XYZ file of C-alpha atoms in Angstrom:
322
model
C -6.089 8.036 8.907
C -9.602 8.096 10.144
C -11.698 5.328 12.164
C -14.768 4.592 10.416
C -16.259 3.527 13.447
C -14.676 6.847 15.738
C -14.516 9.028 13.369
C -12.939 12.024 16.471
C -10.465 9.751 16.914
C -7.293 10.051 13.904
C -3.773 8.528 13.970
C -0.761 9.388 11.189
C 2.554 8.355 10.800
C 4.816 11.356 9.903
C 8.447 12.440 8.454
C 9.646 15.283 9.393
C 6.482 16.548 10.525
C 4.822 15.936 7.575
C 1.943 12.940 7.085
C 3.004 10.417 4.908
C 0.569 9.569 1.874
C -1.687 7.314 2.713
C -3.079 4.921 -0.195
C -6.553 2.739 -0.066
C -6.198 -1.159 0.055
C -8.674 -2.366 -3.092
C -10.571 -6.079 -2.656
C -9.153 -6.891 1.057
C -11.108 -6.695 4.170
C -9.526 -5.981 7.707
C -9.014 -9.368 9.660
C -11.021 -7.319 12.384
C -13.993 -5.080 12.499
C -11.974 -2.490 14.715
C -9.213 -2.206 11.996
C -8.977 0.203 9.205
C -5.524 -0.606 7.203
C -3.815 1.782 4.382
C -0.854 1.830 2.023
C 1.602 4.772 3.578
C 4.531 5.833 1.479
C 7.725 5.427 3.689
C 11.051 7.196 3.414
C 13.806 4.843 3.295
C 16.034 5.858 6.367
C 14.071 8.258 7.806
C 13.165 8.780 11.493
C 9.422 8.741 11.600
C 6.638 9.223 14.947
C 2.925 8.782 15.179
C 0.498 11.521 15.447
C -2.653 10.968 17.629
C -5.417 13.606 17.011
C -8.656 13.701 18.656
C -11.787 15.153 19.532
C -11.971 15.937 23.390
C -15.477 14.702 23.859
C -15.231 11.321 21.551
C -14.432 9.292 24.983
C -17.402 7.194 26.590
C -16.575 9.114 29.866
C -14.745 12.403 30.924
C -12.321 10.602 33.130
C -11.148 8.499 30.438
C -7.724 8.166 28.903
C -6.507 6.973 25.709
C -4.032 3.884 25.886
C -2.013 4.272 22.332
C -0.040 1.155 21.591
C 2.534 0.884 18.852
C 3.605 -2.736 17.261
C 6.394 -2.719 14.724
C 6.109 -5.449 12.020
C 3.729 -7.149 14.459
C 6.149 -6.994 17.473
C 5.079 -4.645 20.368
C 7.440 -1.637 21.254
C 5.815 1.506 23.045
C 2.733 2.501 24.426
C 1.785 5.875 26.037
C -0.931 7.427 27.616
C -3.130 10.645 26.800
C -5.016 12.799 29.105
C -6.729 14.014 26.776
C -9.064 16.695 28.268
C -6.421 19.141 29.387
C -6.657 22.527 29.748
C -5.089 23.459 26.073
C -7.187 20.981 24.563
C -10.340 21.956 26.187
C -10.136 25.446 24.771
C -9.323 24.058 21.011
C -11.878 21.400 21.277
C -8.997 18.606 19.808
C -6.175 17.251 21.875
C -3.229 16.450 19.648
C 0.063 14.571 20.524
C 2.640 12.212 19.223
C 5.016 9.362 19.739
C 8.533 9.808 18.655
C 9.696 5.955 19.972
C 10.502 4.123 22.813
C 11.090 5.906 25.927
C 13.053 4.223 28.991
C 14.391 5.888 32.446
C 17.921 6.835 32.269
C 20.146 5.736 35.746
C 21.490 9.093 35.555
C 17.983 11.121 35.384
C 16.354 11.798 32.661
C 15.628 9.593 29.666
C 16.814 7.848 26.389
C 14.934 7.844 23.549
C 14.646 5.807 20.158
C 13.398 6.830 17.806
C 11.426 5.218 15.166
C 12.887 4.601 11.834
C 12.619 3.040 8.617
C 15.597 0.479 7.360
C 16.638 -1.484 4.301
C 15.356 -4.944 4.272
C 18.403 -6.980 3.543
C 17.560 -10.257 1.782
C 19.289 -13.632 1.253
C 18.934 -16.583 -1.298
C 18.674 -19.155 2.404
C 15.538 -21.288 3.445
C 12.752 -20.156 4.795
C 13.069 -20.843 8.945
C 9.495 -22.159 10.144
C 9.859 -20.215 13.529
C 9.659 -16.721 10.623
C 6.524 -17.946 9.086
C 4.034 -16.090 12.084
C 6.432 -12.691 12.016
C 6.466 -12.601 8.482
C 3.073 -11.939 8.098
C 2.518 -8.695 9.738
C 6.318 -7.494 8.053
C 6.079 -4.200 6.523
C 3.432 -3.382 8.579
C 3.137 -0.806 11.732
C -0.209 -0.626 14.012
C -1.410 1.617 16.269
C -4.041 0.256 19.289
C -6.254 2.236 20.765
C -8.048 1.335 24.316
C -9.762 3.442 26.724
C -7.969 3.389 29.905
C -7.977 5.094 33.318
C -5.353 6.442 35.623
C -4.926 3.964 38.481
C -1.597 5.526 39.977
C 1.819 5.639 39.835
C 3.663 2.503 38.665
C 7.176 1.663 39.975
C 7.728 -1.079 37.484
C 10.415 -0.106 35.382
C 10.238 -0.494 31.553
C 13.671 -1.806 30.732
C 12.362 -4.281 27.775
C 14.724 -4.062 24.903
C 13.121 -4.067 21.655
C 15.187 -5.725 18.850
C 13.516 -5.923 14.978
C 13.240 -9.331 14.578
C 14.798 -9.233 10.403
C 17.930 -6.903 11.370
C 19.820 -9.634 10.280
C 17.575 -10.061 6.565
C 14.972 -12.435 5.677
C 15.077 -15.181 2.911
C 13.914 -13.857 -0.628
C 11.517 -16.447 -0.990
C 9.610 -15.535 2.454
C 8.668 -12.593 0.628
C 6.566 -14.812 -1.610
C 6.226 -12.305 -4.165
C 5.492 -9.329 -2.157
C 7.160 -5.938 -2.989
C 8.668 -4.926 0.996
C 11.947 -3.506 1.125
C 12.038 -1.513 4.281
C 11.171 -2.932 8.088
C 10.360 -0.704 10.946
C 13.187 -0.614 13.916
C 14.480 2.014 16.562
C 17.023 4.188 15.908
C 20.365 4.455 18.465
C 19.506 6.030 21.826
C 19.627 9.346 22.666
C 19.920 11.013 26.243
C 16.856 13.355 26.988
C 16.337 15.617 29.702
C 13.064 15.774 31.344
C 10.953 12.813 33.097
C 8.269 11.105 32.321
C 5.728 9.112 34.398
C 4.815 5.433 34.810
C 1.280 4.879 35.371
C -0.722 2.039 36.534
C -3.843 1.889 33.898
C -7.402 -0.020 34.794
C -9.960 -0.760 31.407
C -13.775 -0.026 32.614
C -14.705 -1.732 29.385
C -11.591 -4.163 29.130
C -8.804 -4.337 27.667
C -9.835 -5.052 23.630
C -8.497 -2.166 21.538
C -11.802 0.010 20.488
C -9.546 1.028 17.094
C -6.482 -0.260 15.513
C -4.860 1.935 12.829
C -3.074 -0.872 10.463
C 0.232 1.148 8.177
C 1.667 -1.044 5.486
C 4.204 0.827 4.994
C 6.286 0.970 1.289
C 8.509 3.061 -0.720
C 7.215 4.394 -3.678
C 8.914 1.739 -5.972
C 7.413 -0.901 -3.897
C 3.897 0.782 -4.104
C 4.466 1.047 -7.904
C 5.106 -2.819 -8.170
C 2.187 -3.667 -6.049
C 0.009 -1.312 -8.236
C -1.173 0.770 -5.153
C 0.181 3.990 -7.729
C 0.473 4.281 -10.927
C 4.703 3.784 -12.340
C 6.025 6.712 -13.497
C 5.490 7.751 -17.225
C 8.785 7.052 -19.626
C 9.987 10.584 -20.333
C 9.329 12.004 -23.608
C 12.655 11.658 -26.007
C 13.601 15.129 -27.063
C 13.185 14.538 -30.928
C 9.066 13.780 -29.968
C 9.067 17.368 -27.691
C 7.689 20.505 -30.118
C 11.438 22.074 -30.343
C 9.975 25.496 -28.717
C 9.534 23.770 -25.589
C 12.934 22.763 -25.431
C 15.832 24.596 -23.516
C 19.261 25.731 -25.203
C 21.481 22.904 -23.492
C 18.394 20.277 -24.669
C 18.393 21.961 -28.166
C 22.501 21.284 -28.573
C 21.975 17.617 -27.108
C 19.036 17.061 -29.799
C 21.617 19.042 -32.734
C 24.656 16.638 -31.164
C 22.202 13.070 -31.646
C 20.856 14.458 -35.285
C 24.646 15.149 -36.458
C 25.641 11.285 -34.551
C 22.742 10.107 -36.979
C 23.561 11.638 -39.994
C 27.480 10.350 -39.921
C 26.365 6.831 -39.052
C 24.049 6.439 -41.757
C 26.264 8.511 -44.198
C 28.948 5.666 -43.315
C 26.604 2.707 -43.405
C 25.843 3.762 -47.072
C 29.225 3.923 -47.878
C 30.370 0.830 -46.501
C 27.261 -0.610 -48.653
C 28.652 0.789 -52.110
C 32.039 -0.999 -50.829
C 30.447 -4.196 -50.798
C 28.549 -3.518 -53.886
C 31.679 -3.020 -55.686
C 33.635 -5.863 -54.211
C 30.853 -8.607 -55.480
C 31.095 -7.329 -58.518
C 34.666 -7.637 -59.089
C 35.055 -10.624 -57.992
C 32.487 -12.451 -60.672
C 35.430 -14.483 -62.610
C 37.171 -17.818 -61.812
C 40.616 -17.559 -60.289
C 43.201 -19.570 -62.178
C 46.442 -18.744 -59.561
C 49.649 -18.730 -60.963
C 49.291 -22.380 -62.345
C 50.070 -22.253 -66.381
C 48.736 -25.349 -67.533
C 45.523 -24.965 -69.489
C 44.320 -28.199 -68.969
C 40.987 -27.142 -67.520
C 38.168 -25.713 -69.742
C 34.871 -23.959 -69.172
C 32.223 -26.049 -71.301
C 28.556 -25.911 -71.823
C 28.861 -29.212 -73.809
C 28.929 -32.784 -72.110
C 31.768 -33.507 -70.147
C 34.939 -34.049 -72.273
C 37.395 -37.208 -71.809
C 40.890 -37.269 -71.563
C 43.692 -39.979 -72.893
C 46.787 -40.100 -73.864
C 47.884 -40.981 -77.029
C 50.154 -44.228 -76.878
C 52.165 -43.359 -79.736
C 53.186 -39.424 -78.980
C 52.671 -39.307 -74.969
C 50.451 -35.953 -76.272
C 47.182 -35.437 -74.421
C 44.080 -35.911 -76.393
C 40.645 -34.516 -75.414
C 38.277 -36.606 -76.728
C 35.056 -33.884 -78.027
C 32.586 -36.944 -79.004
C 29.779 -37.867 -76.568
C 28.884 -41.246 -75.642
């Protein structure tokens, strides 16, 4: 990502030393003039650094350094220090370096090292906790500060600050408030380095106010998708819409296997139809059951009285209307 205002000065976040996409933010403007901010496409699980790239001449002075800071979801973790006119440099005209985490002294020499990483966001149906509210607004985010800085001698304070992610243990779902974040940057476990590395005591000849930040919201590609930073993925094309001499031999038995599935089920339907067809018709008549008295009549006529005669006990239907 470039600095419109220091353009010599670039900063990337990478995985497996490769720069991750990086994706313009439409109708927002940076909270700050120093701050440029893009969508990055993380890798879920992956150990990631930052990559500082710059021109050896873009400092104000030759004796100047360049004091890069790194905050994780708005927390502070590292910060490092760049030389950046050294001999190598001088004869390519850039100086380029990166930050793989946090770096600490080891009691038995050397160092350990933690490396960035991205991890799944675990969510929860609980409230929202008010003392959240301020972290939860830079979440899914990593920045990188730049200050100019000078060397003002060896420090012997030793950085011994754990960092801890402050939504290890999940946030609530509705703290999300809609927004599409399912990763959260952390440090990976540490690992034992050889090698030393220097504490310095730093001085700012024009204070201590960051003269670029480099703002990463960070996403997966589904969460990018959702947010509409990229386009979603086109449905794939069924294979009875595909011109058949595009299609391979195992996709040309799958397409004969779903034509022959089609042809059975509607050759069945049909005959299950003419089933029904026949069974309505059949069943047109009135069913007398295995009663034999023929008392009851089918009439068009008005409806017919019965008596008994009082003489002969013999039913009479009476045909006469009233």
């Amino acid at each position: 990502m470039k600095h419109y205002l220091h353009p010599g000065v670039q900063v990337s976040l990478r995985v497996g030393g490769v720069d991750l996409a990086e994706y313009n933010i439409d109708d927002e403007e940076d909270e700050e003039v120093n701050t440029v901010t893009k969508y990055v496409e993380a890798v879920s699980g992956a150990n990631f650094t930052v990559n500082f790239n710059a021109k050896v001449d873009c400092a104000p002075d030759p004796r100047d350094s360049c004091q890069m800071s790194v905050h994780l979801d708005g927390k502070y973790v590292t910060n490092i220090v760049f030389k950046m006119r050294d001999t190598t440099a001088l004869a390519r005209g850039t100086f380029e370096q990166l930050c793989e985490g946090h770096r600490s002294t080891a009691a038995a020499g050397g160092y350990n090292l933690e490396k960035f990483a991205f991890a799944a966001l675990q969510t929860n149906d609980g409230p929202v906790k008010a003392e959240k509210i301020k972290e939860l607004k830079k979440l899914g985010e990593l920045s990188v500060r730049c200050t100019w800085a000078r060397d003002a001698g060896t420090s012997h304070r030793l950085d011994h600050t754990p960092y801890k992610s402050a939504f290890t243990n999940g946030v609530s779902e509705k703290s999300l408030k809609g927004r599409a974040i399912s990763q959260h940057a952390t440090l990976a476990p540490p690992e034992r380095r050889n090698g030393v590395f220097r504490l310095i005591e730093l001085e700012y000849p024009y204070g201590n106010v960051p003269f670029a930040v480099f703002a990463f919201r960070y996403r997966t590609r589904k969460d990018l998708q959702i947010e509409s930073v990229i386009p979603r993925s086109p449905s794939p094309t069924s294979l009875e819409e595909r011109d058949p001499d595009d299609l391979s031999p195992e996709e040309m038995r799958e397409l004969l296997r779903r034509m022959r599935e089609r042809e059975a089920y509607t050759v069945r339907v049909k005959r299950e139809g003419e089933k029904c067809e026949r069974r309505a018709r059949s069943t047109t008549g009135i069913d007398r059951g295995d009663d034999d008295d023929d008392d009851f009549e089918i009439t068009t006529g008005p409806a017919k009285r019965r008596h008994t005669s009082n003489d002969s006990g013999v039913e009479v239907v009476d045909l006469t209307e009233d």
